[in-house]
Amino acid sequence: MRYMMLLSGTNPATPPPPELFEAIMKLGGEATQAGVMLDTAGLLPSAAGARVSLTDGKVTVTDGPFTESKELISYALYEVRSKEEAVEWASRFIKVHRDHWAGWTGSTDVLQVMGPVDPAGP
Amino acid sequence: MTEPGHEATRSAIEAVWRIESPRLIAGLARITGDVGAAEELAQDALVIALEQWPVQGVPDGPGAWLMATAKHRAIDLIRRRAAYERKLQEIGRDAALRPENSGEPDVDAMDDHIGDDLLRLIFISCHPVLSPEARGALTLRLLGGLTTAEIARAFLVPEATIAQRIVRAKRTLTARRVPFELPSRAEIPGRLTSVLEVIYLMFNEGYAATAGEDWMRPPLCAEAMRLGRVLAGLMTREAEAHGLVALMELQASRVGARTDPAGEPVLLADQDRRRWDRLLIRHGLHALVRARSLGGPPGPYEVQAEIAACHAQARSVQSTDWERVAALYVVLGHLTPSPVVELNRAVAAGMAYGPARGLEIADKLVTNPALASYAHLPAVRGDLLAKLGRLEEAREEFGRAAALTGNERERALFRARADACVTAVSGSG
């Protein structure tokens, strides 16, 4: 079962401490060693991006930053055997933020990627 | 335990177990020197977690908690053993169960060598003293954290059979005093071959069920691929480990296209290539580049991955580099001579140089006793004959293939091809 993890959050005024990067790298290394992480990358702030939308038949392009308070921070693709396993890895990444960056708040959406053997929706 | 909250905790514990158990067992095997004992200690820790966590909540570092709990048990076990040793010596008997290091175990060293310990665990699970069936079951148990029931379901055998295989395997390792060590440099090639075989068998068992109605069993594929990645990550300098990963990723990339919405098999030539998994193809090609970059003559997994890569990179059957595929089958035939490889060469040569050339190769295999009941020989000949317009002979061959296969869905496919020959004959006549 493949899961897409989307991490979003609100950064405190303090810069991210080097220990956070260290811990994220370590945990990422563990997930890779366990053979479950297929892909991951960090995302630049939405100020560097754009949004293409369709409203009432009209396509509009809006440059970032987007107005939401939370920014998407990174994505990761996992191949695991259960939703609980995906949730466990997501929890570990969230806890790393709690332990190393005071004031940071955020969340990870754990979404199952539709696969050849998965039912096509609920 | 019926409360939904408790059920949720239970699922969370199972997830933690799957993530942590290989490292846990590997570390414990290092300090006890016995894989069976290590697994029991790890299981003990799991039982304690199942009792405590639903009540007290899941601890913050569940992996570390399991490790600490199991370590305490390991110390107890080793102390008991040491006391037993002393007792035996007091009464003047030679100790039969002398541990490698008597005295206090260095349990903290456990965390420093996780990679090496995992690798030791892989090599011992795939040890040549074990039967091939036992290797697969033990590997899934110790490195996949799968329950006996899950392994039984994956291999389509009764649970009792798997339980027995695992118990016997552990007993054999103890009885033969197989040390929890990495193979020596001289032993590595042979031992690695055994490990790669176990993983690839597991993958194939999942990828193409040869009997029964299921065309494939994906969880077995996924687990084999995961183990392959783990192994390649631990043995970065071994080209064949990367070769096997490449082969599995590239083959698995076609899973989504291998069956139609009705669950019927779709052969490579007829697959909708837009449904191939681009992520897995990218992974597979990347692993293949790694394998190539390590130099030396390519091994059989790397060559098979090269063949799979030819398909993965082609936008259609017609644009496939069939000459390269045919040449790679020649190389593969030198590395692992087999009539099945020769049959595949016939298919590739048929595509590269025309059906007559392919048939020429396939015809030489007809008298080969190893292929006497191999459904794909008549199927390939049927296909080549049909392309040459020899429809009556083609129909007979597809009929033969349908009678030989043990896979229900494959049989339906061969029957359909036989019927198509009849329609074409009567249509043209």
XYZ file of C-alpha atoms in Angstrom:
551
model
C 0.000 0.000 0.000
C 1.406 3.315 -1.033
C 0.876 6.464 0.996
C 1.524 10.091 0.212
C 2.464 12.166 3.242
C 1.949 15.888 3.003
C 3.530 17.868 5.796
C 2.282 21.389 6.367
C 2.825 23.785 9.228
C 3.416 27.239 10.600
C 6.974 28.157 11.487
C 7.742 30.125 14.656
C 9.809 33.303 14.399
C 12.985 31.406 15.369
C 15.006 29.813 12.572
C 14.890 26.003 12.361
C 17.703 24.649 14.583
C 20.374 22.427 12.989
C 19.366 19.621 15.371
C 16.005 19.472 13.576
C 17.651 18.852 10.209
C 19.948 16.306 11.818
C 16.988 14.442 13.349
C 14.979 14.574 10.112
C 17.933 13.191 8.156
C 18.378 10.405 10.711
C 14.716 9.425 10.622
C 14.662 9.600 6.833
C 17.700 7.332 6.812
C 15.863 4.842 9.018
C 12.834 4.835 6.727
C 15.097 4.295 3.731
C 17.006 1.515 5.500
C 13.678 -0.125 6.346
C 12.954 -0.130 2.611
C 9.672 1.766 2.967
C 10.450 5.267 1.720
C 10.120 5.581 -2.041
C 10.519 9.285 -2.504
C 10.650 12.530 -0.560
C 11.494 16.176 -1.102
C 11.078 19.494 0.634
C 8.984 22.265 -0.895
C 9.901 25.935 -1.187
C 7.447 28.447 0.317
C 4.402 29.077 -1.843
C 5.785 32.565 -2.576
C 7.935 30.790 -5.165
C 4.945 29.013 -6.737
C 1.614 29.688 -8.350
C -1.953 28.389 -8.322
C -3.999 27.589 -11.385
C -7.710 27.398 -10.669
C -11.032 26.935 -12.399
C -14.021 28.906 -11.137
C -17.295 29.319 -13.038
C -15.624 28.096 -16.193
C -12.803 30.600 -15.904
C -9.153 29.531 -15.587
C -7.079 31.900 -13.457
C -3.422 31.854 -12.498
C -2.462 33.400 -9.171
C 1.135 33.796 -8.061
C 2.051 32.738 -4.517
C 2.167 33.221 -1.623
C -1.200 31.621 -0.992
C -3.362 33.096 1.703
C -3.574 29.977 3.904
C -1.702 30.355 7.185
C -0.153 26.889 6.866
C 2.491 26.229 4.227
C 3.109 22.858 2.597
C 6.608 21.879 3.704
C 7.398 18.507 2.174
C 6.009 15.393 0.621
C 7.022 11.761 0.992
C 5.889 8.546 -0.633
C 5.882 5.381 1.450
C 5.258 1.753 0.588
C 3.972 0.102 3.757
C 1.699 -2.752 4.784
C -0.988 -0.868 6.655
C -2.376 2.580 7.301
C -1.178 2.260 10.900
C 2.389 1.789 9.687
C 2.130 4.950 7.580
C 0.649 6.817 10.563
C 3.517 5.600 12.770
C 6.147 7.023 10.386
C 4.189 10.282 10.077
C 3.989 10.529 13.880
C 7.732 10.076 14.175
C 8.361 12.982 11.817
C 5.907 15.204 13.667
C 7.511 14.315 17.033
C 10.919 15.280 15.680
C 9.527 18.777 15.053
C 8.031 18.894 18.546
C 11.323 17.831 20.121
C 13.603 20.145 18.154
C 11.713 23.312 17.215
C 9.790 24.980 20.037
C 6.646 26.770 18.888
C 6.266 24.904 15.608
C 2.759 23.708 14.819
C 1.665 21.628 11.876
C 0.226 18.410 10.575
C 0.829 15.588 8.170
C -1.951 14.353 5.911
C -1.524 10.627 5.335
C -3.235 9.800 2.037
C -3.400 6.401 0.390
C -2.313 6.370 -3.239
C -4.716 4.459 -5.445
C -3.038 1.288 -6.629
C -3.871 -1.514 -9.039
C -5.276 -3.727 -6.296
C -6.948 -1.095 -4.169
C -10.657 -0.410 -4.360
C -11.399 2.698 -6.382
C -12.534 4.813 -3.478
C -14.741 4.333 -0.418
C -9.948 -5.569 24.076
C -13.155 -5.017 22.164
C -13.255 -1.296 22.895
C -12.553 0.660 19.714
C -9.812 2.610 21.489
C -8.081 -0.629 22.394
C -8.484 -1.962 18.878
C -6.818 1.174 17.561
C -3.952 0.761 20.021
C -3.588 -2.840 18.976
C -3.260 -1.844 15.323
C -0.742 0.823 16.308
C 1.272 -1.783 18.241
C 1.242 -4.108 15.241
C 2.534 -1.276 13.059
C 5.342 -0.535 15.510
C 6.142 -4.244 15.640
C 6.472 -4.466 11.880
C 8.796 -1.497 11.786
C 10.897 -2.464 14.783
C 10.944 -6.263 14.973
C 13.753 -6.938 12.451
C 16.136 -4.566 14.222
C 14.970 -5.838 17.585
C 15.523 -9.495 16.685
C 18.825 -8.731 14.965
C 20.184 -6.876 17.998
C 18.978 -9.572 20.382
C 20.461 -12.334 18.237
C 23.816 -10.616 18.488
C 23.769 -10.661 22.306
C 22.237 -14.117 22.724
C 23.942 -15.722 19.720
C 20.717 -17.576 18.999
C 18.088 -16.429 16.515
C 15.327 -18.568 18.061
C 15.957 -17.152 21.523
C 16.166 -13.634 20.080
C 12.793 -13.958 18.417
C 11.227 -15.270 21.628
C 12.665 -12.368 23.615
C 11.329 -9.906 21.057
C 7.925 -11.622 21.192
C 7.981 -11.359 25.003
C 8.494 -7.618 24.689
C 5.596 -7.460 22.241
C 3.328 -9.349 24.648
C 4.200 -6.899 27.433
C 3.447 -3.998 25.076
C 0.107 -5.527 24.165
C -0.738 -5.726 27.870
C 0.536 -2.319 28.929
C 0.051 0.088 26.052
C -3.734 -0.178 25.730
C -3.937 0.800 29.421
C -1.008 3.204 29.810
C -0.936 4.543 26.281
C 1.665 4.014 23.569
C 5.035 5.356 24.795
C 6.688 8.225 22.957
C 9.525 6.182 21.564
C 7.825 2.807 21.078
C 10.823 1.275 19.331
C 13.190 2.251 22.115
C 10.684 0.963 24.670
C 10.505 -2.444 23.008
C 14.290 -2.556 22.753
C 14.785 -1.682 26.439
C 12.179 -4.223 27.562
C 13.666 -6.979 25.422
C 17.199 -6.122 26.585
C 16.173 -6.643 30.220
C 14.807 -10.027 29.314
C 17.997 -10.837 27.395
C 20.137 -9.992 30.414
C 17.970 -12.272 32.559
C 18.294 -15.064 30.042
C 22.072 -14.754 29.786
C 22.439 -14.616 33.574
C 20.329 -17.740 33.913
C 22.447 -19.433 31.255
C 25.662 -18.387 32.984
C 24.358 -19.740 36.287
C 23.425 -22.966 34.519
C 26.938 -23.150 33.073
C 28.478 -22.714 36.503
C 26.221 -25.405 37.917
C 27.267 -27.760 35.147
C 30.931 -27.004 35.782
C 30.486 -27.496 39.530
C 29.208 -30.975 38.957
C 32.147 -31.554 36.616
C 30.417 -31.805 33.280
C 31.448 -30.079 30.131
C 29.038 -27.375 29.220
C 27.124 -28.216 26.097
C 25.604 -24.792 25.769
C 28.621 -22.552 26.210
C 27.751 -19.059 24.984
C 30.367 -17.206 22.946
C 30.897 -14.597 25.652
C 30.064 -15.657 29.124
C 29.566 -13.027 31.780
C 27.725 -9.745 31.469
C 26.515 -8.987 27.925
C 27.328 -5.648 26.370
C 23.731 -4.762 25.648
C 24.454 -1.143 24.834
C 26.641 -2.129 21.918
C 23.395 -3.344 20.368
C 22.431 0.045 18.982
C 25.763 0.705 17.268
C 25.699 -2.077 14.719
C 22.118 -2.181 13.525
C 23.116 -2.385 9.868
C 25.539 -5.263 10.430
C 23.094 -7.066 12.700
C 20.320 -6.807 10.121
C 22.651 -8.159 7.485
C 23.639 -11.054 9.765
C 19.946 -11.756 10.296
C 19.316 -11.795 6.543
C 22.214 -14.174 5.921
C 21.201 -16.524 8.717
C 17.533 -16.602 7.615
C 18.674 -17.573 4.111
C 21.370 -19.976 5.325
C 22.114 -22.924 3.020
C 21.598 -25.433 5.876
C 17.885 -24.586 5.647
C 15.537 -25.881 2.964
C 14.460 -23.284 0.387
C 10.886 -23.287 1.792
C 12.184 -22.763 5.318
C 14.380 -19.864 4.199
C 11.415 -18.009 2.719
C 9.191 -18.535 5.734
C 11.907 -17.634 8.243
C 12.883 -14.529 6.290
C 9.296 -13.274 6.230
C 8.991 -14.001 9.929
C 12.256 -12.466 11.136
C 12.749 -9.668 8.606
C 9.187 -8.909 7.613
C 7.594 -9.164 11.048
C 4.805 -11.241 9.483
C 2.724 -13.576 11.614
C 2.554 -17.289 10.878
C -0.995 -16.818 9.585
C 0.095 -14.046 7.216
C 2.988 -16.110 5.862
C 0.661 -19.093 5.372
C -1.802 -16.931 3.445
C 1.000 -15.529 1.300
C 2.334 -18.964 0.329
C -1.154 -20.553 0.144
C -0.256 -23.341 2.558
C -1.843 -24.309 5.888
C -0.782 -22.299 8.921
C 0.420 -25.434 10.713
C 2.833 -26.152 7.857
C 4.417 -22.715 8.144
C 4.567 -22.923 11.935
C 6.370 -26.241 11.623
C 8.759 -24.918 8.960
C 9.739 -22.009 11.198
C 10.169 -24.117 14.322
C 12.283 -26.637 12.400
C 14.360 -23.913 10.794
C 15.170 -22.350 14.149
C 15.962 -25.782 15.577
C 18.263 -26.558 12.649
C 20.165 -23.307 13.137
C 20.668 -24.121 16.825
C 21.510 -27.789 16.250
C 24.012 -27.011 13.496
C 25.442 -24.196 15.633
C 25.201 -21.692 12.823
C 26.960 -18.631 14.250
C 25.304 -15.211 14.136
C 28.081 -13.848 11.949
C 28.603 -12.239 8.596
C 29.974 -14.679 6.039
C 33.696 -14.329 5.350
C 34.748 -12.466 2.234
C 35.353 -15.761 0.443
C 31.907 -17.071 1.381
C 29.986 -13.932 0.457
C 29.334 -14.662 -3.245
C 27.766 -18.059 -2.516
C 25.833 -16.895 0.494
C 24.600 -13.787 -1.272
C 23.309 -15.963 -4.100
C 21.188 -17.828 -1.577
C 19.792 -14.579 -0.144
C 18.982 -13.172 -3.579
C 17.298 -16.444 -4.525
C 15.054 -16.375 -1.467
C 13.989 -12.800 -2.187
C 13.400 -13.401 -5.892
C 11.451 -16.606 -5.252
C 9.277 -14.666 -2.827
C 8.739 -11.982 -5.442
C 7.874 -14.488 -8.154
C 5.552 -16.394 -5.885
C 3.641 -13.156 -5.490
C 4.044 -11.919 -9.043
C 2.793 -14.914 -10.989
C 0.980 -17.526 -9.001
C 1.559 -20.728 -10.957
C -1.393 -22.552 -9.473
C -4.853 -21.581 -8.369
C -7.031 -18.765 -9.538
C -5.075 -15.768 -8.344
C -2.965 -14.153 -11.004
C -0.741 -12.563 -8.366
C -0.404 -11.959 -4.671
C 0.781 -8.382 -4.260
C 1.752 -8.380 -0.550
C 4.425 -10.996 -1.225
C 5.807 -8.881 -4.085
C 5.839 -5.776 -1.929
C 7.650 -7.567 0.891
C 10.255 -9.039 -1.466
C 10.876 -5.591 -2.948
C 11.210 -4.065 0.491
C 13.714 -6.751 1.522
C 15.629 -6.220 -1.712
C 15.913 -2.498 -0.995
C 17.042 -3.223 2.567
C 19.700 -5.632 1.288
C 20.945 -3.290 -1.441
C 21.156 -0.504 1.157
C 23.281 -2.716 3.389
C 25.479 -4.178 0.625
C 25.992 -1.115 -1.518
C 29.026 -2.602 -3.329
C 27.236 -5.778 -4.496
C 26.106 -5.301 -8.088
C 23.716 -8.242 -8.032
C 21.838 -6.864 -5.004
C 21.157 -3.717 -7.048
C 20.491 -5.876 -10.100
C 17.798 -7.785 -8.245
C 16.197 -4.588 -6.940
C 16.189 -3.212 -10.488
C 14.636 -6.397 -11.837
C 11.863 -6.470 -9.233
C 11.043 -2.762 -9.503
C 10.883 -2.928 -13.289
C 8.726 -6.046 -13.308
C 6.448 -4.686 -10.600
C 5.997 -1.465 -12.554
C 3.749 -3.446 -14.891
C 1.447 -4.836 -12.190
C -1.283 -2.293 -12.855
C -1.367 -3.173 -16.550
C -1.122 -6.935 -16.199
C -4.822 -7.507 -15.628
C -7.860 -5.961 -17.263
C -10.835 -4.611 -15.284
C -12.393 -8.099 -15.295
C -9.231 -9.503 -13.729
C -8.118 -11.252 -16.917
C -4.377 -11.346 -17.627
C -3.018 -8.974 -20.250
C 0.236 -10.022 -21.917
C 3.136 -7.612 -22.271
C 2.418 -6.946 -25.939
C -1.171 -5.878 -25.207
C -0.564 -3.833 -22.064
C -1.558 -0.191 -21.849
C 1.873 1.241 -21.121
C 0.394 4.439 -19.697
C -0.619 2.284 -16.744
C 2.952 1.279 -15.959
C 4.187 2.708 -12.692
C 6.635 5.469 -13.637
C 7.966 5.759 -10.084
C 8.940 2.089 -9.986
C 10.472 2.333 -13.465
C 12.550 5.297 -12.322
C 13.636 3.355 -9.228
C 14.445 0.279 -11.295
C 16.507 2.182 -13.857
C 18.325 3.978 -11.057
C 19.185 0.657 -9.372
C 20.367 -0.694 -12.732
C 22.714 2.271 -13.150
C 24.085 1.513 -9.682
C 24.645 -2.131 -10.626
C 26.412 -1.185 -13.873
C 28.584 1.409 -12.149
C 30.108 -1.223 -9.858
C 31.906 -2.748 -12.842
C 32.757 -6.357 -13.437
C 30.846 -8.722 -15.679
C 27.085 -8.445 -15.129
C 25.391 -11.223 -13.148
C 22.102 -12.907 -14.041
C 19.863 -10.479 -12.113
C 21.516 -7.475 -13.714
C 21.119 -8.985 -17.196
C 17.447 -9.771 -16.538
C 17.011 -6.212 -15.283
C 18.630 -4.949 -18.511
C 16.009 -6.909 -20.438
C 13.187 -5.530 -18.292
C 14.649 -2.051 -18.817
C 14.404 -2.472 -22.615
C 10.659 -2.992 -22.190
C 10.258 -0.281 -19.560
C 11.889 2.319 -21.796
C 10.005 1.417 -24.967
C 6.846 3.310 -25.786
C 5.395 0.352 -27.680
C 6.108 -3.264 -28.577
C 7.195 -2.179 -32.053
C 9.629 0.445 -30.803
C 11.258 -2.005 -28.357
C 14.932 -2.666 -29.039
C 14.315 -6.374 -29.723
C 17.806 -6.926 -31.117
C 19.212 -5.827 -27.779
C 16.691 -8.017 -25.925
C 17.656 -11.035 -28.058
C 21.361 -10.355 -27.472
C 20.790 -10.030 -23.722
C 19.079 -13.427 -23.727
C 22.200 -14.875 -25.337
C 24.249 -13.406 -22.466
C 21.732 -14.705 -19.927
C 21.851 -18.135 -21.552
C 25.618 -18.218 -20.949
C 25.229 -17.175 -17.309
C 22.279 -19.416 -16.481
C 21.767 -21.945 -19.276
C 18.113 -22.931 -19.321
C 15.540 -23.930 -21.932
C 13.211 -21.218 -20.553
C 15.823 -18.552 -21.307
C 16.212 -20.078 -24.779
C 12.449 -19.879 -25.257
C 12.507 -16.211 -24.323
C 15.334 -15.724 -26.819
C 13.050 -17.290 -29.430
C 10.367 -14.687 -28.668
C 12.858 -11.809 -28.852
C 14.481 -13.131 -32.029
C 11.012 -13.541 -33.534
C 10.363 -9.859 -32.882
C 13.817 -8.703 -34.000
C 14.353 -10.854 -37.066
C 10.901 -12.217 -37.937
C 8.704 -15.114 -36.725
C 10.525 -17.715 -38.856
C 13.793 -17.037 -36.995
C 11.983 -17.271 -33.655
C 10.256 -20.492 -34.608
C 13.560 -22.002 -35.660
C 14.875 -21.501 -32.104
C 11.632 -22.613 -30.439
C 11.363 -25.778 -32.545
C 14.677 -27.032 -31.185
C 13.118 -26.988 -27.691
C 10.199 -29.278 -28.554
C 12.143 -32.437 -27.740
C 13.611 -30.979 -24.535
C 12.219 -33.115 -21.692
C 12.517 -30.200 -19.226
C 9.831 -28.358 -21.191
C 7.592 -31.385 -21.801
C 4.837 -29.969 -19.610
C 5.727 -26.283 -19.877
C 2.672 -24.420 -21.161
C 4.619 -21.472 -22.509
C 6.498 -23.512 -25.131
C 3.343 -24.382 -27.129
C 2.014 -20.870 -26.405
C 5.113 -19.234 -27.935
C 5.128 -21.634 -30.873
C 1.408 -20.972 -31.363
C 2.048 -17.252 -31.493
C 4.922 -17.574 -33.987
C 2.946 -20.037 -36.163
C -0.046 -17.686 -36.163
C 2.187 -14.830 -37.298
C 3.445 -17.037 -40.126
C -0.177 -17.713 -41.106
C 0.020 -21.407 -40.155
C -3.247 -21.105 -38.226
C -4.214 -24.762 -37.993
C -0.897 -25.635 -36.328
C -1.160 -22.513 -34.173
C -4.602 -23.561 -32.941
C -3.263 -26.967 -31.916
C -0.379 -25.361 -30.036
C -2.662 -22.985 -28.096
C -4.911 -25.946 -27.253
C -1.871 -27.782 -25.912
C -0.841 -24.729 -23.867
C -4.351 -24.449 -22.362
C -4.246 -28.107 -21.340
C -0.832 -27.724 -19.699
C -1.184 -24.561 -17.626
C -2.171 -24.744 -13.970
C -3.370 -21.149 -13.909
C -7.086 -20.763 -14.601
C -6.838 -17.327 -16.099
C -3.923 -18.245 -18.303
C -5.925 -21.221 -19.560
C -8.791 -18.944 -20.560
C -6.313 -16.729 -22.408
C -4.810 -19.657 -24.373
C -8.293 -20.992 -25.221
C -9.269 -17.586 -26.547
C -6.187 -17.536 -28.773
C -6.968 -21.043 -30.053
C -10.528 -19.948 -30.834
C -9.250 -16.854 -32.631
C -7.220 -19.114 -34.955
C -10.386 -21.070 -35.835
C -12.300 -17.862 -36.547
C -9.458 -16.608 -38.710
C -9.260 -19.924 -40.601
C -12.999 -20.100 -41.266
C -13.048 -16.352 -41.998
C -10.350 -16.630 -44.644
C -11.631 -19.952 -45.981
